[in-house]
């Protein structure tokens, strides 16, 4: 059995959003399973001193232009949210709670949360909005409301971030497969070549 | 006549080195000419506050790993130089002097200078080494020695950097074609899609 592909993402990351639309199909073409790992970039960047992209002169403008053209290129709807970036703890905790119950349903929920934020202009830093999205996706709202404040789920997210940090993850999206790290939406073709060739 | 593709690069940039091996063939596949623009990243970064990649924790280690695997993937010989990064004024001035005489010969010289630094362990921050490479490539050593200290050539390099800065260039490699900016070796496939589709 070939090793699982690990997909690290932050719910406030536009490049993570675009990659989230491609990663399952990419892995499936090479008979790999995907494990989705929500992370908090702010926490990961504390240990590296990395500055958020949009705050760097030139790079920030370039990235905003880039997100719009990736949307045109891929056909994935994207509108820069009014509040950006945002805290993504609520969304990440909802995903983790969902993943414990139903892996496939959790991936659908992740895409729905991403779309709520980047295509529908909904602020998923607000727990109520996250719960609305969960309910839309068929999750029990009251159960999910309890989950996202459950200390066990909070700890599970902290563990995810610590684990990502331990694996050297410093951006979103970040793929690790066969121990090999790939940072960025624009490296998905390289991930695909890695999987096709069995390494290089 | 389709617009020229502008290729900005720093002679101390590993990603620029890899891209330099691909850009001519890529442009030729779409009947585009390439104009090569040597830049000085240090000067461009002054106006943006961008930190050199290898000095950022995690990103630096990732990049070093990445350069080795890109070399394996593309078959382009690469060894991290003992002195890295370095000042690239001498190499850039030699290239500019060469470009005034012979565009095709200048591109060959750029690749030879890049290979000297990244494949042969030669320190091209040293003017004598640059002149050795020029002589190897059939350029008159004395003429080139005069050129790289010629105030007109020094000014031409400053103008190149200012022009790049004015066009929003903040990294290497950086491609601008049809007014559209693409940053990074890993965006060459996107440049190719842009050229194939005539934009997106």
mmCIF file of C-alpha atoms in Angstrom:
data_model
loop_
_atom_site.group_PDB
_atom_site.id
_atom_site.type_symbol
_atom_site.label_atom_id
_atom_site.label_comp_id
_atom_site.label_asym_id
_atom_site.label_seq_id
_atom_site.Cartn_x
_atom_site.Cartn_y
_atom_site.Cartn_z
ATOM 1 C CA UNK A 1 0.000 0.000 0.000
ATOM 2 C CA UNK A 2 1.513 3.300 -1.080
ATOM 3 C CA UNK A 3 1.996 5.957 1.575
ATOM 4 C CA UNK A 4 -0.654 8.539 2.323
ATOM 5 C CA UNK A 5 -0.290 12.051 0.939
ATOM 6 C CA UNK A 6 -0.475 14.646 3.714
ATOM 7 C CA UNK A 7 -2.189 17.892 2.755
ATOM 8 C CA UNK A 8 -1.651 20.806 5.166
ATOM 9 C CA UNK A 9 -3.826 23.882 4.740
ATOM 10 C CA UNK A 10 -5.084 26.974 6.531
ATOM 11 C CA UNK A 11 -8.728 27.911 5.946
ATOM 12 C CA UNK A 12 -7.645 31.549 5.384
ATOM 13 C CA UNK A 13 -5.127 30.668 2.647
ATOM 14 C CA UNK A 14 -6.204 31.411 -0.947
ATOM 15 C CA UNK A 15 -3.509 29.109 -2.337
ATOM 16 C CA UNK A 16 -4.758 26.437 0.076
ATOM 17 C CA UNK A 17 -8.273 27.014 -1.254
ATOM 18 C CA UNK A 18 -7.224 26.454 -4.857
ATOM 19 C CA UNK A 19 -5.141 23.409 -3.950
ATOM 20 C CA UNK A 20 -8.035 21.930 -1.967
ATOM 21 C CA UNK A 21 -9.982 21.708 -5.240
ATOM 22 C CA UNK A 22 -7.235 19.645 -6.884
ATOM 23 C CA UNK A 23 -5.555 17.476 -4.272
ATOM 24 C CA UNK A 24 -8.057 14.603 -4.070
ATOM 25 C CA UNK A 25 -8.129 14.034 -7.830
ATOM 26 C CA UNK A 26 -4.347 14.375 -8.075
ATOM 27 C CA UNK A 27 -3.779 11.751 -5.375
ATOM 28 C CA UNK A 28 -6.453 9.456 -6.795
ATOM 29 C CA UNK A 29 -4.697 9.429 -10.183
ATOM 30 C CA UNK A 30 -1.779 7.770 -8.395
ATOM 31 C CA UNK A 31 -3.798 5.581 -6.022
ATOM 32 C CA UNK A 32 -2.818 7.592 -2.967
ATOM 33 C CA UNK A 33 -5.033 8.485 -0.036
ATOM 34 C CA UNK A 34 -5.037 12.050 1.241
ATOM 35 C CA UNK A 35 -4.993 13.034 4.887
ATOM 36 C CA UNK A 36 -6.190 16.616 5.335
ATOM 37 C CA UNK A 37 -4.484 18.596 8.107
ATOM 38 C CA UNK A 38 -5.880 22.006 9.067
ATOM 39 C CA UNK A 39 -3.128 24.252 10.442
ATOM 40 C CA UNK A 40 -2.888 27.778 11.800
ATOM 41 C CA UNK A 41 -0.296 29.706 9.817
ATOM 42 C CA UNK A 42 -0.016 32.406 12.479
ATOM 43 C CA UNK A 43 1.135 29.800 14.999
ATOM 44 C CA UNK A 44 3.563 28.180 12.533
ATOM 45 C CA UNK A 45 5.034 31.544 11.570
ATOM 46 C CA UNK A 46 5.778 32.431 15.188
ATOM 47 C CA UNK A 47 8.625 29.935 15.163
ATOM 48 C CA UNK A 48 10.007 31.113 11.805
ATOM 49 C CA UNK A 49 9.454 34.886 11.782
ATOM 50 C CA UNK A 50 7.788 34.576 8.367
ATOM 51 C CA UNK A 51 5.703 37.634 7.443
ATOM 52 C CA UNK A 52 2.202 37.144 6.022
ATOM 53 C CA UNK A 53 2.360 37.399 2.236
ATOM 54 C CA UNK A 54 -0.105 40.257 1.877
ATOM 55 C CA UNK A 55 1.936 42.408 4.255
ATOM 56 C CA UNK A 56 5.093 42.230 2.112
ATOM 57 C CA UNK A 57 5.317 45.117 -0.390
ATOM 58 C CA UNK A 58 5.199 43.935 -4.015
ATOM 59 C CA UNK A 59 4.603 40.286 -3.042
ATOM 60 C CA UNK A 60 1.227 41.204 -1.555
ATOM 61 C CA UNK A 61 0.084 42.982 -4.737
ATOM 62 C CA UNK A 62 1.472 40.162 -6.849
ATOM 63 C CA UNK A 63 -0.404 37.564 -4.779
ATOM 64 C CA UNK A 64 -3.734 39.423 -5.055
ATOM 65 C CA UNK A 65 -3.327 39.610 -8.831
ATOM 66 C CA UNK A 66 -2.289 35.955 -8.840
ATOM 67 C CA UNK A 67 -5.363 34.719 -6.937
ATOM 68 C CA UNK A 68 -7.681 36.405 -9.423
ATOM 69 C CA UNK A 69 -5.923 34.877 -12.419
ATOM 70 C CA UNK A 70 -5.733 31.399 -10.834
ATOM 71 C CA UNK A 71 -9.505 31.640 -10.401
ATOM 72 C CA UNK A 72 -9.864 32.486 -14.108
ATOM 73 C CA UNK A 73 -7.416 29.755 -15.100
ATOM 74 C CA UNK A 74 -8.954 26.993 -12.994
ATOM 75 C CA UNK A 75 -12.588 28.058 -13.064
ATOM 76 C CA UNK A 76 -12.736 28.046 -9.249
ATOM 77 C CA UNK A 77 -14.827 30.988 -8.048
ATOM 78 C CA UNK A 78 -12.824 33.379 -5.895
ATOM 79 C CA UNK A 79 -13.502 36.805 -4.409
ATOM 80 C CA UNK A 80 -11.141 38.339 -1.900
ATOM 81 C CA UNK A 81 -13.057 38.407 1.396
ATOM 82 C CA UNK A 82 -13.792 41.748 3.073
ATOM 83 C CA UNK A 83 -11.991 40.518 6.197
ATOM 84 C CA UNK A 84 -8.709 38.890 5.200
ATOM 85 C CA UNK A 85 -6.883 37.081 6.599
ATOM 86 C CA UNK A 86 -8.910 35.830 9.550
ATOM 87 C CA UNK A 87 -8.570 33.482 12.516
ATOM 88 C CA UNK A 88 -9.509 29.970 11.451
ATOM 89 C CA UNK A 89 -9.716 28.075 14.728
ATOM 90 C CA UNK A 90 -13.492 27.530 14.534
ATOM 91 C CA UNK A 91 -13.336 26.161 10.997
ATOM 92 C CA UNK A 92 -10.338 23.951 11.788
ATOM 93 C CA UNK A 93 -12.000 22.549 14.904
ATOM 94 C CA UNK A 94 -15.216 21.807 13.009
ATOM 95 C CA UNK A 95 -13.169 19.966 10.390
ATOM 96 C CA UNK A 96 -11.336 17.929 13.033
ATOM 97 C CA UNK A 97 -14.603 17.008 14.747
ATOM 98 C CA UNK A 98 -16.076 15.973 11.390
ATOM 99 C CA UNK A 99 -13.000 13.950 10.444
ATOM 100 C CA UNK A 100 -13.411 11.788 13.550
ATOM 101 C CA UNK A 101 -16.796 10.672 12.279
ATOM 102 C CA UNK A 102 -16.594 10.612 8.478
ATOM 103 C CA UNK A 103 -13.468 11.233 6.409
ATOM 104 C CA UNK A 104 -15.265 11.808 3.119
ATOM 105 C CA UNK A 105 -17.873 14.048 4.712
ATOM 106 C CA UNK A 106 -15.113 16.030 6.428
ATOM 107 C CA UNK A 107 -13.404 16.732 3.092
ATOM 108 C CA UNK A 108 -16.728 17.939 1.681
ATOM 109 C CA UNK A 109 -17.115 20.137 4.745
ATOM 110 C CA UNK A 110 -13.610 21.567 4.274
ATOM 111 C CA UNK A 111 -14.437 22.525 0.683
ATOM 112 C CA UNK A 112 -17.765 24.016 1.784
ATOM 113 C CA UNK A 113 -16.054 26.098 4.492
ATOM 114 C CA UNK A 114 -13.428 27.254 1.988
ATOM 115 C CA UNK A 115 -16.124 28.198 -0.542
ATOM 116 C CA UNK A 116 -18.141 30.005 2.138
ATOM 117 C CA UNK A 117 -15.137 32.205 2.820
ATOM 118 C CA UNK A 118 -13.574 32.662 -0.605
ATOM 119 C CA UNK A 119 -16.571 32.430 -2.939
ATOM 120 C CA UNK A 120 -19.600 33.463 -0.848
ATOM 121 C CA UNK A 121 -18.173 36.269 1.284
ATOM 122 C CA UNK A 122 -19.068 34.595 4.590
ATOM 123 C CA UNK A 123 -16.807 35.239 7.577
ATOM 124 C CA UNK A 124 -15.795 31.798 8.846
ATOM 125 C CA UNK A 125 -13.852 33.277 11.752
ATOM 126 C CA UNK A 126 -17.325 33.523 13.369
ATOM 127 C CA UNK A 127 -18.412 30.260 15.005
ATOM 128 C CA UNK A 128 -22.050 30.767 14.009
ATOM 129 C CA UNK A 129 -21.102 30.995 10.345
ATOM 130 C CA UNK A 130 -19.064 27.812 10.633
ATOM 131 C CA UNK A 131 -22.041 26.087 12.241
ATOM 132 C CA UNK A 132 -24.322 27.336 9.430
ATOM 133 C CA UNK A 133 -21.998 25.753 6.887
ATOM 134 C CA UNK A 134 -21.877 22.527 8.907
ATOM 135 C CA UNK A 135 -25.676 22.428 9.043
ATOM 136 C CA UNK A 136 -25.878 23.063 5.267
ATOM 137 C CA UNK A 137 -23.629 20.040 4.831
ATOM 138 C CA UNK A 138 -25.894 17.834 6.937
ATOM 139 C CA UNK A 139 -24.004 17.933 10.206
ATOM 140 C CA UNK A 140 -25.998 18.269 13.416
ATOM 141 C CA UNK A 141 -25.622 21.873 14.459
ATOM 142 C CA UNK A 142 -25.885 21.338 18.233
ATOM 143 C CA UNK A 143 -23.380 18.472 18.212
ATOM 144 C CA UNK A 144 -20.956 20.519 16.119
ATOM 145 C CA UNK A 145 -21.443 23.567 18.374
ATOM 146 C CA UNK A 146 -20.435 21.424 21.343
ATOM 147 C CA UNK A 147 -17.467 19.996 19.401
ATOM 148 C CA UNK A 148 -15.875 23.294 18.478
ATOM 149 C CA UNK A 149 -15.714 24.332 22.133
ATOM 150 C CA UNK A 150 -14.752 20.850 23.369
ATOM 151 C CA UNK A 151 -11.314 20.973 25.050
ATOM 152 C CA UNK A 152 -10.436 17.619 23.415
ATOM 153 C CA UNK A 153 -11.044 19.096 19.953
ATOM 154 C CA UNK A 154 -9.126 22.264 20.854
ATOM 155 C CA UNK A 155 -6.224 20.089 21.962
ATOM 156 C CA UNK A 156 -6.463 18.012 18.795
ATOM 157 C CA UNK A 157 -6.006 21.190 16.728
ATOM 158 C CA UNK A 158 -3.033 22.231 18.848
ATOM 159 C CA UNK A 159 -1.590 18.768 18.268
ATOM 160 C CA UNK A 160 -2.130 19.111 14.506
ATOM 161 C CA UNK A 161 -0.258 22.413 14.467
ATOM 162 C CA UNK A 162 2.565 21.026 16.610
ATOM 163 C CA UNK A 163 2.819 17.971 14.364
ATOM 164 C CA UNK A 164 2.938 20.168 11.255
ATOM 165 C CA UNK A 165 5.588 22.315 12.896
ATOM 166 C CA UNK A 166 7.585 19.181 13.677
ATOM 167 C CA UNK A 167 7.407 18.159 10.034
ATOM 168 C CA UNK A 168 8.761 21.536 8.889
ATOM 169 C CA UNK A 169 5.489 22.874 7.493
ATOM 170 C CA UNK A 170 5.712 26.665 7.084
ATOM 171 C CA UNK A 171 3.074 27.546 4.498
ATOM 172 C CA UNK A 172 -0.274 26.637 2.969
ATOM 173 C CA UNK A 173 -0.810 24.531 1.024
ATOM 174 C CA UNK A 174 1.987 22.206 2.025
ATOM 175 C CA UNK A 175 2.125 18.598 0.850
ATOM 176 C CA UNK A 176 4.296 15.896 2.341
ATOM 177 C CA UNK A 177 4.363 12.566 0.557
ATOM 178 C CA UNK A 178 6.940 9.799 0.979
ATOM 179 C CA UNK A 179 8.657 12.219 3.393
ATOM 180 C CA UNK A 180 9.148 14.761 0.596
ATOM 181 C CA UNK A 181 7.904 18.347 1.215
ATOM 182 C CA UNK A 182 6.200 20.499 -1.428
ATOM 183 C CA UNK A 183 5.162 24.058 -0.632
ATOM 184 C CA UNK A 184 2.593 25.956 -2.635
ATOM 185 C CA UNK A 185 -0.288 25.533 -5.049
ATOM 186 C CA UNK A 186 2.192 25.968 -7.887
ATOM 187 C CA UNK A 187 4.051 22.830 -6.808
ATOM 188 C CA UNK A 188 1.125 20.478 -7.379
ATOM 189 C CA UNK A 189 2.466 19.598 -10.858
ATOM 190 C CA UNK A 190 5.765 18.666 -9.171
ATOM 191 C CA UNK A 191 3.879 16.518 -6.646
ATOM 192 C CA UNK A 192 2.230 14.824 -9.603
ATOM 193 C CA UNK A 193 5.601 14.154 -11.250
ATOM 194 C CA UNK A 194 6.898 12.789 -7.953
ATOM 195 C CA UNK A 195 3.973 10.368 -7.730
ATOM 196 C CA UNK A 196 4.179 9.384 -11.406
ATOM 197 C CA UNK A 197 7.913 8.647 -11.260
ATOM 198 C CA UNK A 198 8.050 7.321 -7.707
ATOM 199 C CA UNK A 199 10.457 10.051 -6.682
ATOM 200 C CA UNK A 200 13.375 11.877 -8.221
ATOM 201 C CA UNK B 1 4.619 40.293 -34.126
ATOM 202 C CA UNK B 2 3.920 38.941 -30.671
ATOM 203 C CA UNK B 3 5.396 40.801 -27.714
ATOM 204 C CA UNK B 4 8.798 39.935 -26.321
ATOM 205 C CA UNK B 5 9.057 37.867 -23.160
ATOM 206 C CA UNK B 6 11.145 39.648 -20.517
ATOM 207 C CA UNK B 7 13.279 37.363 -18.354
ATOM 208 C CA UNK B 8 14.702 38.951 -15.198
ATOM 209 C CA UNK B 9 17.374 37.048 -13.302
ATOM 210 C CA UNK B 10 20.160 37.458 -10.753
ATOM 211 C CA UNK B 11 23.354 35.493 -11.406
ATOM 212 C CA UNK B 12 23.357 34.373 -7.738
ATOM 213 C CA UNK B 13 19.835 32.919 -7.905
ATOM 214 C CA UNK B 14 19.579 29.106 -8.114
ATOM 215 C CA UNK B 15 15.983 29.314 -9.329
ATOM 216 C CA UNK B 16 17.148 31.832 -11.946
ATOM 217 C CA UNK B 17 19.840 29.345 -12.966
ATOM 218 C CA UNK B 18 17.339 26.548 -13.525
ATOM 219 C CA UNK B 19 14.923 28.858 -15.361
ATOM 220 C CA UNK B 20 17.744 30.125 -17.604
ATOM 221 C CA UNK B 21 18.046 26.582 -18.976
ATOM 222 C CA UNK B 22 14.370 26.507 -19.968
ATOM 223 C CA UNK B 23 13.273 29.999 -20.963
ATOM 224 C CA UNK B 24 14.579 30.148 -24.541
ATOM 225 C CA UNK B 25 12.992 26.857 -25.573
ATOM 226 C CA UNK B 26 9.748 27.748 -23.802
ATOM 227 C CA UNK B 27 9.473 31.099 -25.609
ATOM 228 C CA UNK B 28 10.489 29.562 -28.941
ATOM 229 C CA UNK B 29 7.634 27.040 -28.699
ATOM 230 C CA UNK B 30 5.292 30.040 -28.838
ATOM 231 C CA UNK B 31 7.278 32.156 -31.313
ATOM 232 C CA UNK B 32 8.272 34.697 -28.702
ATOM 233 C CA UNK B 33 11.634 36.409 -28.392
ATOM 234 C CA UNK B 34 13.273 36.633 -24.989
ATOM 235 C CA UNK B 35 14.987 39.690 -23.611
ATOM 236 C CA UNK B 36 17.332 38.777 -20.763
ATOM 237 C CA UNK B 37 17.587 41.315 -17.935
ATOM 238 C CA UNK B 38 20.250 40.815 -15.264
ATOM 239 C CA UNK B 39 19.147 42.361 -11.963
ATOM 240 C CA UNK B 40 20.595 42.721 -8.480
ATOM 241 C CA UNK B 41 18.194 41.243 -5.964
ATOM 242 C CA UNK B 42 19.859 43.045 -3.070
ATOM 243 C CA UNK B 43 19.041 46.391 -4.662
ATOM 244 C CA UNK B 44 15.458 45.352 -5.485
ATOM 245 C CA UNK B 45 14.883 44.060 -1.965
ATOM 246 C CA UNK B 46 15.943 47.355 -0.400
ATOM 247 C CA UNK B 47 12.678 48.894 -1.565
ATOM 248 C CA UNK B 48 10.547 45.968 -0.379
ATOM 249 C CA UNK B 49 12.192 44.774 2.823
ATOM 250 C CA UNK B 50 12.192 41.227 1.472
ATOM 251 C CA UNK B 51 14.573 38.888 3.324
ATOM 252 C CA UNK B 52 16.897 36.625 1.315
ATOM 253 C CA UNK B 53 15.359 33.159 1.130
ATOM 254 C CA UNK B 54 18.253 31.286 2.698
ATOM 255 C CA UNK B 55 18.103 33.519 5.779
ATOM 256 C CA UNK B 56 14.482 32.625 6.574
ATOM 257 C CA UNK B 57 14.219 29.663 8.970
ATOM 258 C CA UNK B 58 12.525 26.637 7.391
ATOM 259 C CA UNK B 59 12.260 28.295 3.956
ATOM 260 C CA UNK B 60 16.039 28.329 3.636
ATOM 261 C CA UNK B 61 16.345 24.608 4.410
ATOM 262 C CA UNK B 62 13.434 23.875 2.118
ATOM 263 C CA UNK B 63 15.034 25.837 -0.728
ATOM 264 C CA UNK B 64 18.373 24.021 -0.366
ATOM 265 C CA UNK B 65 16.597 20.678 -0.514
ATOM 266 C CA UNK B 66 14.540 21.969 -3.441
ATOM 267 C CA UNK B 67 17.547 23.044 -5.535
ATOM 268 C CA UNK B 68 19.087 19.597 -5.237
ATOM 269 C CA UNK B 69 15.908 17.853 -6.312
ATOM 270 C CA UNK B 70 15.273 20.269 -9.198
ATOM 271 C CA UNK B 71 18.766 19.407 -10.412
ATOM 272 C CA UNK B 72 17.876 15.685 -10.243
ATOM 273 C CA UNK B 73 14.513 16.276 -11.911
ATOM 274 C CA UNK B 74 15.784 18.452 -14.760
ATOM 275 C CA UNK B 75 19.232 16.955 -15.233
ATOM 276 C CA UNK B 76 20.864 20.370 -14.809
ATOM 277 C CA UNK B 77 24.076 20.021 -12.813
ATOM 278 C CA UNK B 78 23.945 21.982 -9.556
ATOM 279 C CA UNK B 79 26.220 22.194 -6.533
ATOM 280 C CA UNK B 80 25.655 24.808 -3.877
ATOM 281 C CA UNK B 81 28.623 27.187 -4.157
ATOM 282 C CA UNK B 82 30.978 27.591 -1.189
ATOM 283 C CA UNK B 83 30.270 31.338 -1.189
ATOM 284 C CA UNK B 84 26.527 31.894 -1.497
ATOM 285 C CA UNK B 85 24.933 34.247 -2.255
ATOM 286 C CA UNK B 86 27.463 36.614 -3.817
ATOM 287 C CA UNK B 87 27.595 40.054 -5.448
ATOM 288 C CA UNK B 88 26.862 39.712 -9.148
ATOM 289 C CA UNK B 89 27.739 43.134 -10.541
ATOM 290 C CA UNK B 90 30.738 41.901 -12.539
ATOM 291 C CA UNK B 91 28.774 39.094 -14.177
ATOM 292 C CA UNK B 92 25.798 41.356 -14.904
ATOM 293 C CA UNK B 93 28.022 44.044 -16.443
ATOM 294 C CA UNK B 94 29.807 41.491 -18.633
ATOM 295 C CA UNK B 95 26.433 40.240 -19.815
ATOM 296 C CA UNK B 96 25.229 43.773 -20.621
ATOM 297 C CA UNK B 97 28.423 44.527 -22.533
ATOM 298 C CA UNK B 98 28.046 41.286 -24.483
ATOM 299 C CA UNK B 99 24.363 41.942 -25.225
ATOM 300 C CA UNK B 100 25.239 45.199 -26.952
ATOM 301 C CA UNK B 101 27.323 43.262 -29.460
ATOM 302 C CA UNK B 102 25.632 39.899 -29.925
ATOM 303 C CA UNK B 103 22.317 38.854 -28.370
ATOM 304 C CA UNK B 104 22.747 35.121 -29.010
ATOM 305 C CA UNK B 105 26.345 35.154 -27.794
ATOM 306 C CA UNK B 106 25.270 37.060 -24.686
ATOM 307 C CA UNK B 107 22.702 34.391 -23.800
ATOM 308 C CA UNK B 108 25.389 31.715 -24.196
ATOM 309 C CA UNK B 109 27.641 33.792 -21.951
ATOM 310 C CA UNK B 110 24.879 34.110 -19.321
ATOM 311 C CA UNK B 111 24.485 30.326 -19.243
ATOM 312 C CA UNK B 112 28.261 29.875 -19.062
ATOM 313 C CA UNK B 113 28.510 32.325 -16.147
ATOM 314 C CA UNK B 114 25.650 30.589 -14.372
ATOM 315 C CA UNK B 115 27.274 27.168 -14.903
ATOM 316 C CA UNK B 116 30.625 28.488 -13.708
ATOM 317 C CA UNK B 117 29.011 29.478 -10.426
ATOM 318 C CA UNK B 118 26.455 26.740 -9.834
ATOM 319 C CA UNK B 119 28.050 23.728 -11.531
ATOM 320 C CA UNK B 120 31.803 24.371 -11.516
ATOM 321 C CA UNK B 121 32.323 26.033 -8.118
ATOM 322 C CA UNK B 122 33.860 29.190 -9.576
ATOM 323 C CA UNK B 123 33.298 32.460 -7.714
ATOM 324 C CA UNK B 124 31.832 34.842 -10.288
ATOM 325 C CA UNK B 125 31.786 37.723 -7.797
ATOM 326 C CA UNK B 126 35.480 38.001 -8.750
ATOM 327 C CA UNK B 127 36.026 40.023 -11.939
ATOM 328 C CA UNK B 128 38.941 37.814 -13.047
ATOM 329 C CA UNK B 129 36.738 34.732 -12.922
ATOM 330 C CA UNK B 130 34.073 36.487 -14.975
ATOM 331 C CA UNK B 131 36.740 37.444 -17.529
ATOM 332 C CA UNK B 132 37.990 33.845 -17.652
ATOM 333 C CA UNK B 133 34.476 32.683 -18.485
ATOM 334 C CA UNK B 134 34.148 35.427 -21.119
ATOM 335 C CA UNK B 135 37.431 34.354 -22.698
ATOM 336 C CA UNK B 136 36.312 30.693 -22.669
ATOM 337 C CA UNK B 137 33.238 31.807 -24.599
ATOM 338 C CA UNK B 138 35.312 33.581 -27.232
ATOM 339 C CA UNK B 139 35.019 37.149 -25.964
ATOM 340 C CA UNK B 140 38.136 39.326 -26.039
ATOM 341 C CA UNK B 141 39.349 39.444 -22.474
ATOM 342 C CA UNK B 142 40.905 42.938 -22.599
ATOM 343 C CA UNK B 143 37.821 44.477 -24.208
ATOM 344 C CA UNK B 144 35.558 42.819 -21.669
ATOM 345 C CA UNK B 145 37.836 43.899 -18.791
ATOM 346 C CA UNK B 146 37.459 47.499 -19.967
ATOM 347 C CA UNK B 147 33.684 47.064 -20.333
ATOM 348 C CA UNK B 148 32.998 45.854 -16.827
ATOM 349 C CA UNK B 149 34.629 48.951 -15.352
ATOM 350 C CA UNK B 150 33.206 51.322 -17.977
ATOM 351 C CA UNK B 151 30.932 53.908 -16.309
ATOM 352 C CA UNK B 152 28.477 53.595 -19.206
ATOM 353 C CA UNK B 153 28.081 49.863 -18.548
ATOM 354 C CA UNK B 154 27.800 50.449 -14.801
ATOM 355 C CA UNK B 155 25.033 52.959 -15.501
ATOM 356 C CA UNK B 156 23.352 50.547 -17.886
ATOM 357 C CA UNK B 157 23.147 47.980 -15.079
ATOM 358 C CA UNK B 158 21.739 50.564 -12.681
ATOM 359 C CA UNK B 159 19.162 51.423 -15.332
ATOM 360 C CA UNK B 160 18.262 47.742 -15.727
ATOM 361 C CA UNK B 161 17.687 47.418 -11.985
ATOM 362 C CA UNK B 162 15.652 50.638 -11.857
ATOM 363 C CA UNK B 163 13.572 49.485 -14.821
ATOM 364 C CA UNK B 164 12.952 46.121 -13.191
ATOM 365 C CA UNK B 165 11.993 47.887 -9.965
ATOM 366 C CA UNK B 166 9.593 50.068 -11.943
ATOM 367 C CA UNK B 167 7.972 46.970 -13.407
ATOM 368 C CA UNK B 168 7.425 45.462 -9.958
ATOM 369 C CA UNK B 169 10.117 42.787 -10.207
ATOM 370 C CA UNK B 170 10.976 41.493 -6.716
ATOM 371 C CA UNK B 171 12.527 38.070 -7.281
ATOM 372 C CA UNK B 172 14.500 35.831 -9.613
ATOM 373 C CA UNK B 173 13.518 34.463 -11.987
ATOM 374 C CA UNK B 174 10.763 36.871 -12.887
ATOM 375 C CA UNK B 175 9.027 36.805 -16.250
ATOM 376 C CA UNK B 176 6.880 39.588 -17.672
ATOM 377 C CA UNK B 177 5.054 38.855 -20.901
ATOM 378 C CA UNK B 178 2.110 40.813 -22.345
ATOM 379 C CA UNK B 179 2.367 42.905 -19.158
ATOM 380 C CA UNK B 180 1.652 39.844 -17.011
ATOM 381 C CA UNK B 181 4.112 39.045 -14.167
ATOM 382 C CA UNK B 182 5.212 35.522 -13.217
ATOM 383 C CA UNK B 183 7.559 34.982 -10.287
ATOM 384 C CA UNK B 184 9.591 31.830 -9.820
ATOM 385 C CA UNK B 185 10.981 28.838 -11.651
ATOM 386 C CA UNK B 186 7.874 26.920 -10.632
ATOM 387 C CA UNK B 187 5.699 29.328 -12.619
ATOM 388 C CA UNK B 188 7.240 28.500 -15.986
ATOM 389 C CA UNK B 189 4.434 25.996 -16.710
ATOM 390 C CA UNK B 190 1.954 28.826 -16.047
ATOM 391 C CA UNK B 191 3.896 31.103 -18.418
ATOM 392 C CA UNK B 192 3.602 28.335 -20.990
ATOM 393 C CA UNK B 193 -0.161 28.083 -20.475
ATOM 394 C CA UNK B 194 -0.413 31.874 -20.789
ATOM 395 C CA UNK B 195 1.424 31.788 -24.112
ATOM 396 C CA UNK B 196 -0.511 28.777 -25.398
ATOM 397 C CA UNK B 197 -3.919 30.292 -24.571
ATOM 398 C CA UNK B 198 -3.034 33.906 -25.281
ATOM 399 C CA UNK B 199 -3.848 34.899 -21.703
ATOM 400 C CA UNK B 200 -6.401 33.925 -19.081
#
